[in-house]
Every structure is written in C-alpha cells, then in structure tokens.
Amino acid sequence: TQGLAGVTNGAAGFDGVNDAVNLDASSIAGAWTAEFIVSKQGQEDAGSLVRSDPPGGALRLDQWNNTGEVGFTAFGVADYLFDTNYSAPLDEFIHLTFVGEPLDGVTLFVNGEEAGSNPNFVPLHLFEIGGPDAANMILDEFVVFDRALGQQEIFDHALAAGLVVPEPSAIAIWSLIGFGLLSFAYYRIAKQK
C-alpha cells in the first residue's frame, strides 16, 4: 500500500507477504551506510528491509528465526544479531541506521544513538526492498551511502527527521548565550543614553 502517512512525507506499507520494490542496484562491498525511517507493524519470522536474491544477504527488521530483533544475514552463512539484542517497537517511527565497515563489522544506530554492534561484515545488497521475506512495516525513507557515516552525521539526520530532540543541556546553553547577548545589548543601549 502506498500513500500512507509518514514522518517526512508519504510512506509505503509492506504487510510481510512478498511485498517488494525492485531496486536492481549493485551491491556495495566496501564501507556503507543504510538509513531507514520505519515503523514496525508486526513481527515476522524473518522480516527483510533490503536484500539480495540468494546468494547474498539482507538487513532485517526481524532477524530469522522469530527473534523479533534487528539483525543482518549472509544467506547460507549466518544470521547475525547485535550485541544489545535490539527489537524495534511496534507502531512507532524510528530512524534506524546500519553502518558496515569491512574491518569493524556492522553497527546499529536508533534515533541517532548507537544501539549495538556485531564484528561480522556483509556487503550491502540492493536488489530489492522487502522481498519474499519482507518486514511488516511502514517505510517512510530509505537512503544509502557508499561510506560509513559518523555518529554526529547520523544523529543530525535523525534530528532533521524530527525523531530526536536536542539534549536539554544544549538547549540550556543556547538559552544562556541568548540571554547573555540580550543582556549585553540592553547594557550597551542603556550606556549610550
């Protein structure tokens, strides 16, 4: 189903039953980043966000087999989970980011914050979104980079999507600076009179 309400604009719904959007793009074998704005609608035994045809692999909103946890797969090799065993909440949009680096493995970020890692690496396969094991989800955004984004960049993207708010300390600092500038301006105006 398309045209659903999303965070940043219209979104597409996947019911977990063979829904797919064919990308037919080349895999990224070096460092990569895949960002999703997604809302999990139900748990699947294996719910792929993006995948290849076997052989290859997939990034999963629900890792095989009925774990309910986010993970990634190298078909015919292994199904990987993150060290924190992160499960996406139901019916809530999140900014979900996977960062793959050949020497460091794959790191997971949720709403701009690191949420887990795994020392294993897989290329980013871009054959299709969803597929025969599609996740049950509403997908609002999907962006791919052929490099590993840093945590600040990822946080900034989540912030721009409205899925995180600045730290209260940052708001307080800017408020103090603004108050200080306002006081200084008032002092200068009063002194000139």
CSV table of C-alpha atoms in Angstrom, one decimal:
chain,number,residue,atom,x,y,z
A,1,THR,CA,0.0,0.0,0.0
A,2,GLN,CA,1.4,3.4,-0.9
A,3,GLY,CA,0.4,6.9,0.2
A,4,LEU,CA,0.3,6.2,3.9
A,5,ALA,CA,1.2,9.0,6.4
A,6,GLY,CA,4.9,9.1,7.2
A,7,VAL,CA,7.2,11.2,9.3
A,8,THR,CA,8.7,13.3,6.5
A,9,ASN,CA,6.2,12.7,3.7
A,10,GLY,CA,4.2,9.8,2.2
A,11,ALA,CA,5.2,6.3,3.1
A,12,ALA,CA,4.8,2.8,1.7
A,13,GLY,CA,3.3,-0.1,3.6
A,14,PHE,CA,4.6,-3.7,3.5
A,15,ASP,CA,2.4,-6.4,5.0
A,16,GLY,CA,5.2,-9.0,5.3
A,17,VAL,CA,3.8,-11.2,2.5
A,18,ASN,CA,6.0,-10.9,-0.6
A,19,ASP,CA,5.9,-7.1,-0.9
A,20,ALA,CA,8.8,-5.8,-2.8
A,21,VAL,CA,10.2,-2.7,-4.6
A,22,ASN,CA,12.8,-3.8,-7.1
A,23,LEU,CA,16.0,-1.7,-6.9
A,24,ASP,CA,18.2,-3.9,-9.0
A,25,ALA,CA,21.2,-1.9,-7.9
A,26,SER,CA,24.8,-3.1,-7.4
A,27,SER,CA,25.9,-4.3,-4.0
A,28,ILE,CA,28.3,-2.1,-2.0
A,29,ALA,CA,31.3,-4.3,-1.0
A,30,GLY,CA,33.3,-1.6,0.9
A,31,ALA,CA,32.1,0.7,3.7
A,32,TRP,CA,28.4,1.6,3.5
A,33,THR,CA,25.5,3.2,5.5
A,34,ALA,CA,21.8,2.4,5.1
A,35,GLU,CA,19.3,4.7,6.8
A,36,PHE,CA,15.6,3.9,7.3
A,37,ILE,CA,12.7,5.8,8.8
A,38,VAL,CA,10.5,2.9,9.5
A,39,SER,CA,7.6,1.8,11.8
A,40,LYS,CA,7.3,-1.9,12.6
A,41,GLN,CA,3.7,-3.1,12.3
A,42,GLY,CA,4.0,-6.7,13.3
A,43,GLN,CA,6.7,-9.4,13.9
A,44,GLU,CA,7.7,-11.8,11.1
A,45,ASP,CA,9.8,-14.9,11.3
A,46,ALA,CA,12.3,-13.1,9.0
A,47,GLY,CA,11.5,-9.5,8.0
A,48,SER,CA,13.8,-8.0,5.4
A,49,LEU,CA,14.3,-4.3,5.0
A,50,VAL,CA,16.5,-4.6,1.9
A,51,ARG,CA,18.1,-7.7,0.4
A,52,SER,CA,19.6,-9.6,-2.5
A,53,ASP,CA,18.5,-12.7,-4.2
A,54,PRO,CA,20.4,-15.7,-2.7
A,55,PRO,CA,23.3,-15.8,-2.5
A,56,GLY,CA,23.9,-12.5,-0.8
A,57,GLY,CA,22.3,-11.2,2.2
A,58,ALA,CA,19.7,-8.9,3.9
A,59,LEU,CA,19.3,-6.2,6.5
A,60,ARG,CA,16.4,-7.3,8.7
A,61,LEU,CA,13.9,-5.6,10.9
A,62,ASP,CA,13.1,-9.1,12.2
A,63,GLN,CA,16.1,-11.5,12.2
A,64,TRP,CA,15.5,-15.1,11.4
A,65,ASN,CA,14.0,-17.2,13.1
A,66,ASN,CA,11.3,-15.5,15.2
A,67,THR,CA,13.8,-13.4,17.3
A,68,GLY,CA,11.9,-10.2,16.8
A,69,GLU,CA,15.3,-8.5,16.9
A,70,VAL,CA,17.0,-6.3,14.3
A,71,GLY,CA,19.9,-8.0,12.5
A,72,PHE,CA,21.5,-8.9,9.2
A,73,THR,CA,22.1,-12.1,7.2
A,74,ALA,CA,24.6,-13.6,4.9
A,75,PHE,CA,22.5,-16.2,3.1
A,76,GLY,CA,23.8,-19.7,3.5
A,77,VAL,CA,26.4,-18.5,6.0
A,78,ALA,CA,24.9,-17.0,9.2
A,79,ASP,CA,22.1,-14.9,10.7
A,80,TYR,CA,23.6,-12.1,12.9
A,81,LEU,CA,22.2,-10.2,15.8
A,82,PHE,CA,23.6,-7.1,17.6
A,83,ASP,CA,25.2,-7.4,21.0
A,84,THR,CA,22.4,-5.5,22.6
A,85,ASN,CA,19.6,-7.7,21.1
A,86,TYR,CA,17.6,-4.6,20.0
A,87,SER,CA,14.0,-5.1,19.0
A,88,ALA,CA,12.2,-2.3,17.1
A,89,PRO,CA,9.0,-1.0,18.9
A,90,LEU,CA,5.6,-1.6,17.3
A,91,ASP,CA,3.7,1.2,15.7
A,92,GLU,CA,6.4,3.8,16.3
A,93,PHE,CA,8.5,5.5,13.6
A,94,ILE,CA,12.3,5.2,14.3
A,95,HIS,CA,15.4,6.3,12.5
A,96,LEU,CA,17.2,3.0,12.0
A,97,THR,CA,20.7,3.1,10.6
A,98,PHE,CA,23.1,0.3,9.8
A,99,VAL,CA,26.8,1.2,9.2
A,100,GLY,CA,29.0,-1.5,7.7
A,101,GLU,CA,32.8,-1.3,7.7
A,102,PRO,CA,34.8,-4.3,6.4
A,103,LEU,CA,37.3,-4.3,9.3
A,104,ASP,CA,34.9,-3.4,12.1
A,105,GLY,CA,31.6,-5.2,11.2
A,106,VAL,CA,28.2,-3.7,11.4
A,107,THR,CA,27.0,-1.1,13.9
A,108,LEU,CA,23.3,-0.2,14.6
A,109,PHE,CA,22.0,3.2,15.4
A,110,VAL,CA,18.5,4.0,16.6
A,111,ASN,CA,17.3,7.7,16.5
A,112,GLY,CA,20.9,8.8,16.2
A,113,GLU,CA,22.4,6.9,19.1
A,114,GLU,CA,24.5,3.7,18.9
A,115,ALA,CA,22.3,0.7,19.8
A,116,GLY,CA,24.6,-2.2,19.1
A,117,SER,CA,27.3,-3.8,17.1
A,118,ASN,CA,28.5,-7.0,15.6
A,119,PRO,CA,32.0,-7.7,14.4
A,120,ASN,CA,30.9,-9.6,11.3
A,121,PHE,CA,30.6,-7.7,8.0
A,122,VAL,CA,28.4,-8.2,5.0
A,123,PRO,CA,28.2,-6.2,1.7
A,124,LEU,CA,25.1,-4.0,1.4
A,125,HIS,CA,22.8,-5.8,-1.1
A,126,LEU,CA,20.5,-3.6,-3.0
A,127,PHE,CA,18.4,-5.9,-5.2
A,128,GLU,CA,15.1,-5.1,-3.5
A,129,ILE,CA,13.3,-3.6,-0.6
A,130,GLY,CA,11.2,-6.2,1.1
A,131,GLY,CA,11.0,-9.4,-1.0
A,132,PRO,CA,9.8,-12.9,-0.3
A,133,ASP,CA,10.6,-12.3,3.4
A,134,ALA,CA,9.5,-8.6,3.7
A,135,ALA,CA,9.2,-7.0,7.0
A,136,ASN,CA,5.7,-6.0,8.2
A,137,MET,CA,6.4,-2.3,8.2
A,138,ILE,CA,5.6,1.2,7.1
A,139,LEU,CA,8.7,2.6,5.3
A,140,ASP,CA,8.9,6.3,5.1
A,141,GLU,CA,12.5,6.9,3.9
A,142,PHE,CA,15.5,4.8,2.7
A,143,VAL,CA,18.9,6.3,2.0
A,144,VAL,CA,22.1,4.6,1.1
A,145,PHE,CA,25.7,6.0,1.3
A,146,ASP,CA,28.8,4.3,-0.1
A,147,ARG,CA,30.8,5.3,3.0
A,148,ALA,CA,30.5,4.9,6.8
A,149,LEU,CA,28.7,7.9,8.3
A,150,GLY,CA,29.9,9.1,11.7
A,151,GLN,CA,27.6,9.2,14.7
A,152,GLN,CA,27.2,13.0,14.6
A,153,GLU,CA,26.0,12.8,10.9
A,154,ILE,CA,23.6,10.0,11.8
A,155,PHE,CA,22.3,12.0,14.8
A,156,ASP,CA,21.8,15.1,12.6
A,157,HIS,CA,19.8,13.1,10.1
A,158,ALA,CA,17.5,11.7,12.9
A,159,LEU,CA,17.2,15.3,14.3
A,160,ALA,CA,16.3,16.6,10.8
A,161,ALA,CA,13.6,14.0,10.6
A,162,GLY,CA,12.1,15.1,13.9
A,163,LEU,CA,12.7,11.8,15.6
A,164,VAL,CA,15.0,13.2,18.3
A,165,VAL,CA,15.2,16.4,20.2
A,166,PRO,CA,18.4,18.3,21.1
A,167,GLU,CA,19.9,17.4,24.5
A,168,PRO,CA,18.4,19.6,27.3
A,169,SER,CA,21.9,20.8,28.1
A,170,ALA,CA,22.3,22.1,24.6
A,171,ILE,CA,19.0,23.9,24.8
A,172,ALA,CA,20.1,25.4,28.1
A,173,ILE,CA,23.5,26.5,26.8
A,174,TRP,CA,21.8,28.3,23.8
A,175,SER,CA,19.3,29.9,26.1
A,176,LEU,CA,22.1,31.2,28.4
A,177,ILE,CA,24.0,32.5,25.4
A,178,GLY,CA,20.9,34.2,24.0
A,179,PHE,CA,20.1,35.7,27.4
A,180,GLY,CA,23.7,36.9,27.8
A,181,LEU,CA,23.6,38.5,24.3
A,182,LEU,CA,20.3,40.2,25.1
A,183,SER,CA,21.7,41.5,28.5
A,184,PHE,CA,24.8,42.8,26.7
A,185,ALA,CA,22.7,44.5,24.1
A,186,TYR,CA,20.5,46.1,26.8
A,187,TYR,CA,23.6,47.2,28.7
A,188,ARG,CA,25.1,48.8,25.6
A,189,ILE,CA,21.8,50.6,24.7
A,190,ALA,CA,21.4,51.9,28.3
A,191,LYS,CA,25.0,53.1,28.4
A,192,GLN,CA,24.6,55.1,25.1
A,193,LYS,CA,21.7,57.1,26.5
